[in-house]
Every structure is written in structure tokens, then in C-alpha cells.
């Protein structure tokens, strides 16, 4: 078991909480091959203990744990820590995902998932944590730069003219760049808690924002929708992601030809 | 178990007696007026009128009361000495006694006539109901129609709401009945269905003072016809006995009809089938869950393996790892289909409606299908100003994935799949069009069925036959409709999803929500 590392050192420490030993094994290998060090536990109680005893940079938590459920783990950790938490969820339960995000999870991946997808979420969450610690005011998403200090957005270096609400929307998304932001959170931050159920405001303003920031607003690549959950600004590396096997049909075709 | 309130009966009698007395009073007034104007003094026969009226309308008790009251009134007002019950002439006393006897006999006859007429009316209703019932049974298509026929038949006969528990052993888990049938009644139903001590009796339960329930097996011989519960409401004791008899007659008529038509056997078979289906769904649910966990490990491990340095220079090994991944993925989506299907048939679909941009839904669906497309191209035609729709976006996306998946499966490599969306007349239509094998008329009529797969390509394509059935269920749950068009075999297929658009609420948003 790796010793605790100080926060933000060269090798980030990931705490993996899952009761399936095979899942833990591939996650450990995947993370270690990508320059992380790993602590793994099988129960919620152990997870809470580990997180309080050691310096952890990020938590990966499965939802179905034998003792405490995933929501309980998130709540307990969030009581004293802002460490990024990424949830491993099952499909077709969007309301559960939203609930976990509201409880303080930073993002989720849906089982079964590829390592590349999980790494992208992890890196986005770590980057946000670092940005918060260092006070870095700029968020770059492909051709788009959001300068949080200057309250400005630039596309390919040219300043965009955004209405106050459009900017506010972009700003909240940029603060979580790479990670999903729920409808409720966006509505509360941009329009106030009275409008927390007015999803149609969001749909219309996202459309307007896409007209300004997307190269092809009808096929969005920067501001993407997570159906039933919220929106995500896709981080730098992800846009032309070579991350097999999520690279799409070309990778698949190449693979079968080689075989 | 028979506990019936009696105060109602007393109240009805009291009311009838008061009416009888009022009408006697009115007659007395008329008789007085006649004597005043014409001077005719003798005779009590006019007091037969209120006796007959009371007998016909309010029964024998009211008739007797009005006879006695009429006699008393005559003695008091019209036989000398006046304004006294004392009667001087023996002749007059005889006269009055005769009057009371005649009144009592006439009253009794009139009351019996009334009861007979009432019975005849009821019998006519019963016969008409029974005729209607057997007509419906003969035309019944499945057991639920038979059950509702029994329910309706009894409702007509007893003029009250009847609840039928078709498979009463599970009465305790019938959620849609819970709202109308109280727990004590439900317990009685289960008790009867399990062949308890009262299984051939009529069980009466006084749930509240104003609601008395009657519970009885439709047929004491064969419990598969179910058990009925009737809320009799606030009733008198005689009325209860009457209703019990009527229910008994109606049920034995109904059972005779059911037996004649051989319905028992059919219902039995349907029960067996539905129990098998329940078992299958439960099995599918738990097995699928157990299968998915190892699949997540396999797929995750394959992605780690596929991205290692060691394999970077080994394309053949990488291809093998890729096959592990994509086969596991296929298995996973088959399992997901089974899970969706068992969810649809066991608990139904409850959509979580929200405002959604159709463009988002279509892109998400394409993203999910991308790996299965092979070298087929997708051409998209989405107008920029599509209206928002109020749907469960995730369900609509999953339906679209099934449709696109189906298009991929039945169209040649290298072909084009066109996806377009357009709004017209408060409907949003999403079309998925392929240039594949098309549909025959027979396939078109069966394609929405569960487990249906076209015979023509059974050997060359894989699948469970669940995809379009799931898509159809999901779209229907969103108040949408799905249609398929094909010019014939080999001519390609166009599947259209239509969803309602509710634009009205949105008009003001753009100006109002941005300051």
C-alpha cells in the first residue's frame, strides 16, 4: 500500500472504493500506468477512515457498497473535505446521479466505462482543484478561453459579446470545466433559486451560447449535454480524444482490419 | 360477521308514517269541506283514498297507520257527537269497524301489488343485464374483458360499484385497487381466495357506519373466477338481505354462463401464463444484474490493456483486446435490453418529464451508436429552430438508439442512414431512414411485438427482437407515436417518432429571462 503523499505532489493519490475486487484491480493498474498512486478499499467505512487518515487527492466511489451506500460516503466525506469525488454509477438512473452531484460528488462515469473516460473526468476534477488552490483565472477549452478575472470570454483570441446571463452561464460551466454541472445548479446560479425547475430557460440560453462559441452550433463539441443530468464544458484534450475505445468508428474499423 | 345499523330502517318507517298521517289530515280537511258545503254527514269511505296511496307508495305499515288514523279522524270529526272519539250510534260504530277492516285488506293488497311490481322491474333489469353479460362474454377477447364483464354485470344488478379481484391470492399486492378497497375487506378477499372457512359464504363487513361491504367468491366451486367486493353503502337490514339474495342470484347466473362458455379453463390458462411471465421477468432481472458486474470488469480491464505501452507495437494483440471489449459491449447492450424489457413489463415506464432540446437528444443517441455504425455514414438534417419538447429525454434517446441500431443491423455496409427532425402542427417528427432490407406487409404488422424478428434475415443477423418493442414502449410513455414506412422488401425503411410540442409556455422566456 502506498504511503500517504502530500497534496498536489507530482503523483496524485487516488482512493478507490469498490467492493468488487476485479474492478479495483483494473482501476489500480489503469491509474498506476497513468502516473497515479492508488489506495483501494472495499467498504464505505474503510473509505471514510482512509480519507480522514491520509492525504488523498481524489476519491473514486462505487455506489453499491456493502455497508454504507455511495450517497452516505459522499455526505460523510463532504462534511470535512473538498477532495474531488467521482462516482461509479449504473445506467438509467439519472435522478440518482443528480442527487449524488447535489450531495457534493464532482462527476460520475457509468458502468461499464473505459479507462480513458474515467481519466478524463479525474483530470478535469484535479485541474479544477488546482485552479482553486492557485487562483488561476483562465480556463481554456479548445479555441475558447474564459477569463474569470476579467469577466470575458475569447474565441480564437477574439472577445465574444455575451449578455450578462450568457456570461454567467459560461462562467459557472467554466468553473467546473470538464465536469458535469447539473441543471439545478446552473439554474440556481444564473437565475436564482426561484427558477430552479425552469429547465426551458437553460435550453434556450444554451442554444444562444452555442451559436456564439461552437464552430457548428448544430453539432456541439464544446458545450455538451448530459441528458437528464446537466451540461459539461469539454476539456482541452478530450475534444479530439484519441482515447481508445471511445475514439469511435475509425478505431473500431482499424482494429478489425488489423485482426 | 353480520353487524348492521338499524336506525336507518326506523328512520324510513317514521318518515313514511308521517307522510301517511299528513295525507290523512288532508283527506280530513277535504271531507270537512264537503260536509260544510253539502251537508252530507255520514260515511268514512273517503278515508280509503289515503290508505291506498300509502300502501302503494310506502308499504303496509304506512297503510295500517293511515287506516287507523282515518278511522279516528272520522270518529272525532264526522260521527256525532262531534269533536269526540265517542260514537253514540251502534250503527255508526259498525260502519267504522267495517271501514277499518276494508282499509286494512285493501292496504295489504295494494302493498303486495307494489312489491310484485318492484320485483318484476328488478327481474327485467336482471334479465337484460344477464343478456348483456352473456353477449359481452361471447365477444370477450381476453381474461381482463371477462373480468370487467363480470364487474359491470354485477354493478348493474345491485346498482353499486363492484370490485372484482381476478387473482385474489395477490389481492394484497394489487396497488390500483388499494385506493377504493379498505384493508379489512382485502383481508377477507384473500381469506376466501385461500379457501378459508368462509370461502363458500357471503361475508359482510361493516367498515364504517356508512359503508358495509359484501365479499363473496364469484363461484364457490372454482376460485379462478375471482372474488368480488361490493360497497353497499348505508343500508337497512332488510335491504342487506335483499341485496345478498340478488347478488347470489346474479352470481349463479353469471357462473352458469361462464361455465357454459368454458371460461374457467381459459382463465386458468391465462393465470398460468402470467405467472410464468412474472417468473421469467424476475429471473431476467436478477440474472442480468449478476452478469453486468463481471462485464464491467472485463470491459474496464480491456481498455487498460489496450492502452498499455507493451501493446502499442503489437497491432494483432491490440485487435484481440479490442474484440474482447467490443464483444463484451455487445453482450452488455443485449443485457441492457433484457433489463429494459423486464422493467417495462413488470413495473411499466414512468417518464421524468423535463424541457429538452431535440437536437441534444439526437446527438446523444448518435454518440451512443457511433461504435456500432461500422462504415455506415449518418447524415443529419436538423433545422436550427426546432421547438423544445417536454419529454423524458433519456427515454427518447434510448428509443432512438434502438431505432438507429436496428437501421444499422438491416442495412448494408457503407450505406447511409439519414436522421432528420422537423416540427409541424404542434408535433415534432424525428425520422430515421435507412436503405436496407425494408419491410414486407407481414413484418410491418408484427414489428412492434415483443421478441418479433423477421424470418427473412433470421439466419444472418443477431438480436433478441426486443429493440423496437422497447423503443415503442418508451415513446408511448412520452405520449408519442411511432410509425414505420417501407416501399417493400429491399426498399429501405423509415421509422418516424412523433412527439407533442407544447410551445405556449416558452414564448416570453427569451425577453424575460435575460436582463
XYZ file of C-alpha atoms in Angstrom, chain A residues 10-259:
250
model
C 3.865 15.051 -8.637
C 1.979 11.765 -8.126
C -1.651 12.372 -7.185
C -3.151 9.852 -4.759
C -6.445 8.204 -5.718
C -8.651 6.421 -3.200
C -10.680 3.682 -4.919
C -13.807 2.499 -3.093
C -15.451 -0.551 -4.669
C -16.443 -3.908 -3.259
C -15.613 -5.772 -6.492
C -12.004 -6.831 -6.350
C -11.753 -7.180 -10.168
C -12.912 -3.610 -10.693
C -10.377 -2.380 -8.138
C -7.647 -4.352 -9.875
C -8.128 -2.815 -13.312
C -8.624 0.619 -11.833
C -5.376 0.268 -9.851
C -3.465 -0.826 -12.945
C -5.013 1.850 -15.092
C -4.254 4.611 -12.619
C -0.744 3.425 -11.868
C 0.108 3.216 -15.555
C -1.017 6.833 -15.840
C 1.150 8.130 -13.044
C -1.192 7.985 -10.056
C -0.682 6.198 -6.813
C -3.587 4.171 -5.526
C -5.195 3.279 -2.216
C -8.026 0.773 -2.516
C -10.726 -0.161 -0.038
C -13.802 -2.374 -0.252
C -16.284 -0.753 2.127
C -17.698 2.680 2.887
C -16.451 2.636 6.485
C -12.900 1.934 5.361
C -13.210 4.661 2.753
C -14.186 7.260 5.317
C -11.377 6.137 7.624
C -8.769 6.211 4.828
C -9.902 9.603 3.633
C -9.577 11.054 7.103
C -6.194 9.468 7.898
C -4.334 10.016 4.652
C -3.796 12.862 2.241
C -5.957 11.942 -0.732
C -6.164 13.914 -3.963
C -9.236 12.224 -5.374
C -11.875 9.630 -4.458
C -13.449 7.135 -6.883
C -16.534 5.682 -5.186
C -18.853 2.905 -6.303
C -22.493 3.440 -5.380
C -23.394 -0.047 -4.262
C -21.196 -0.707 -1.244
C -21.922 -3.478 1.225
C -22.119 -1.256 4.317
C -22.867 2.437 3.656
C -24.318 3.470 0.304
C -22.426 5.775 -2.016
C -24.526 8.767 -1.009
C -23.633 8.200 2.627
C -19.926 8.079 1.816
C -20.129 11.325 -0.153
C -22.019 13.086 2.623
C -19.612 11.945 5.313
C -16.520 12.950 3.333
C -18.076 16.265 2.289
C -18.650 17.081 5.955
C -14.977 17.973 6.303
C -13.255 17.727 2.926
C -13.423 19.263 -0.542
C -11.461 16.418 -2.126
C -12.859 15.701 -5.612
C -15.190 12.689 -5.655
C -16.101 10.772 -8.797
C -18.929 8.277 -8.615
C -19.188 4.984 -10.477
C -22.879 4.738 -11.303
C -25.169 2.357 -13.168
C -27.134 3.400 -16.220
C -30.736 4.538 -16.428
C -30.904 6.262 -13.128
C -30.470 9.939 -13.922
C -32.253 11.167 -10.807
C -29.815 9.201 -8.660
C -26.887 10.800 -10.500
C -28.336 14.251 -9.964
C -28.861 13.533 -6.276
C -25.237 12.460 -5.836
C -23.969 15.502 -7.682
C -26.101 17.724 -5.458
C -24.690 15.941 -2.419
C -21.221 17.001 -3.488
C -19.875 14.468 -5.980
C -17.872 16.194 -8.709
C -18.707 13.870 -11.567
C -19.727 10.341 -12.478
C -18.971 7.648 -15.000
C -21.476 4.988 -15.929
C -20.562 1.316 -15.539
C -19.288 -0.223 -17.747
C -16.802 2.500 -18.617
C -13.455 2.761 -20.341
C -10.353 3.862 -18.508
C -9.862 6.841 -20.841
C -13.270 8.246 -19.968
C -12.618 7.936 -16.255
C -9.164 9.522 -16.607
C -10.655 12.499 -18.442
C -13.112 13.096 -15.563
C -10.381 12.619 -12.989
C -8.011 15.053 -14.684
C -10.752 17.664 -15.043
C -11.590 17.393 -11.355
C -7.932 17.600 -10.323
C -7.362 20.600 -12.589
C -10.302 22.392 -11.008
C -8.973 21.667 -7.539
C -5.564 23.060 -8.564
C -7.091 26.110 -10.179
C -8.978 26.827 -6.991
C -5.808 26.457 -4.934
C -3.578 28.566 -7.212
C -6.133 31.248 -8.111
C -5.502 30.790 -11.851
C -8.149 32.973 -13.520
C -8.139 31.486 -17.039
C -9.920 28.386 -18.240
C -9.084 27.133 -21.721
C -11.431 24.840 -23.632
C -10.083 24.251 -27.141
C -10.423 27.535 -29.020
C -12.350 29.070 -26.130
C -10.759 30.974 -23.246
C -12.747 32.168 -20.282
C -11.003 34.823 -18.193
C -12.780 34.680 -14.873
C -10.906 37.698 -13.504
C -11.646 39.955 -16.459
C -15.177 38.529 -16.825
C -14.542 37.953 -20.510
C -14.732 35.092 -22.975
C -12.490 34.851 -26.040
C -12.910 32.619 -29.067
C -9.670 32.152 -31.008
C -8.360 35.279 -29.269
C -11.319 37.471 -30.256
C -13.516 38.770 -27.472
C -17.095 37.451 -27.590
C -20.010 39.731 -26.890
C -22.211 37.896 -24.406
C -25.249 39.071 -22.466
C -24.819 39.041 -18.660
C -26.801 35.796 -18.316
C -24.892 34.114 -21.117
C -21.623 35.050 -19.495
C -22.801 33.889 -16.080
C -23.832 30.541 -17.565
C -20.474 30.120 -19.270
C -18.675 31.173 -16.104
C -20.376 28.553 -13.916
C -19.658 25.869 -16.504
C -16.040 27.045 -16.795
C -15.540 26.844 -13.061
C -16.302 23.142 -13.397
C -14.668 22.748 -16.819
C -14.507 19.099 -17.815
C -17.006 18.044 -15.167
C -20.770 17.898 -15.384
C -22.856 20.694 -13.857
C -26.494 19.842 -13.030
C -29.471 21.768 -14.406
C -30.494 22.722 -10.884
C -27.072 24.106 -10.040
C -26.922 26.159 -13.254
C -30.451 27.500 -12.826
C -29.790 28.468 -9.227
C -26.501 30.167 -10.021
C -27.717 32.039 -13.101
C -31.415 32.741 -12.481
C -31.736 32.233 -8.729
C -33.359 29.500 -6.688
C -36.917 30.526 -7.684
C -36.241 29.256 -11.188
C -34.617 26.000 -10.209
C -37.204 23.987 -12.181
C -37.346 26.216 -15.269
C -35.207 23.940 -17.404
C -36.514 25.625 -20.555
C -34.617 28.848 -19.655
C -31.470 26.780 -19.710
C -32.268 25.074 -23.013
C -32.859 28.398 -24.735
C -29.754 30.101 -23.341
C -27.532 27.130 -24.051
C -28.742 27.309 -27.642
C -27.867 31.004 -27.813
C -24.490 30.415 -26.202
C -23.712 27.619 -28.632
C -24.426 29.980 -31.529
C -21.557 32.105 -30.226
C -18.984 29.568 -29.055
C -19.455 26.443 -31.161
C -17.895 26.129 -34.645
C -21.041 24.211 -35.635
C -23.846 25.074 -33.190
C -25.950 22.195 -34.522
C -23.267 19.668 -33.623
C -21.868 20.932 -30.329
C -18.388 19.796 -29.367
C -17.535 22.262 -26.569
C -20.701 22.706 -24.554
C -22.151 19.210 -24.458
C -25.381 17.923 -22.972
C -25.572 15.158 -20.381
C -29.185 14.069 -20.928
C -31.314 14.174 -17.832
C -28.432 15.498 -15.723
C -26.881 18.728 -16.950
C -24.145 20.208 -19.125
C -20.402 19.863 -19.438
C -17.704 22.014 -20.999
C -15.412 19.511 -22.666
C -11.796 19.944 -21.586
C -8.844 20.519 -23.926
C -7.547 17.030 -24.562
C -10.975 15.495 -24.859
C -12.133 17.262 -27.995
C -10.015 15.257 -30.407
C -9.643 12.466 -27.953
C -7.562 9.523 -29.155
C -8.794 7.687 -26.125
C -9.456 4.163 -27.362
C -12.010 2.623 -27.291
C -14.093 5.768 -27.145
C -12.490 7.147 -30.299
C -15.403 5.950 -32.392
C -15.833 4.041 -35.584
C -12.417 4.677 -37.108
C -10.619 2.986 -34.240
C -13.059 0.115 -34.427
C -12.624 -0.314 -38.163
C -8.839 -0.125 -37.908
C -8.912 -2.691 -35.124
C -10.908 -5.251 -37.027
C -8.856 -4.830 -40.189
C -5.667 -5.451 -38.263
C -7.234 -8.649 -36.877
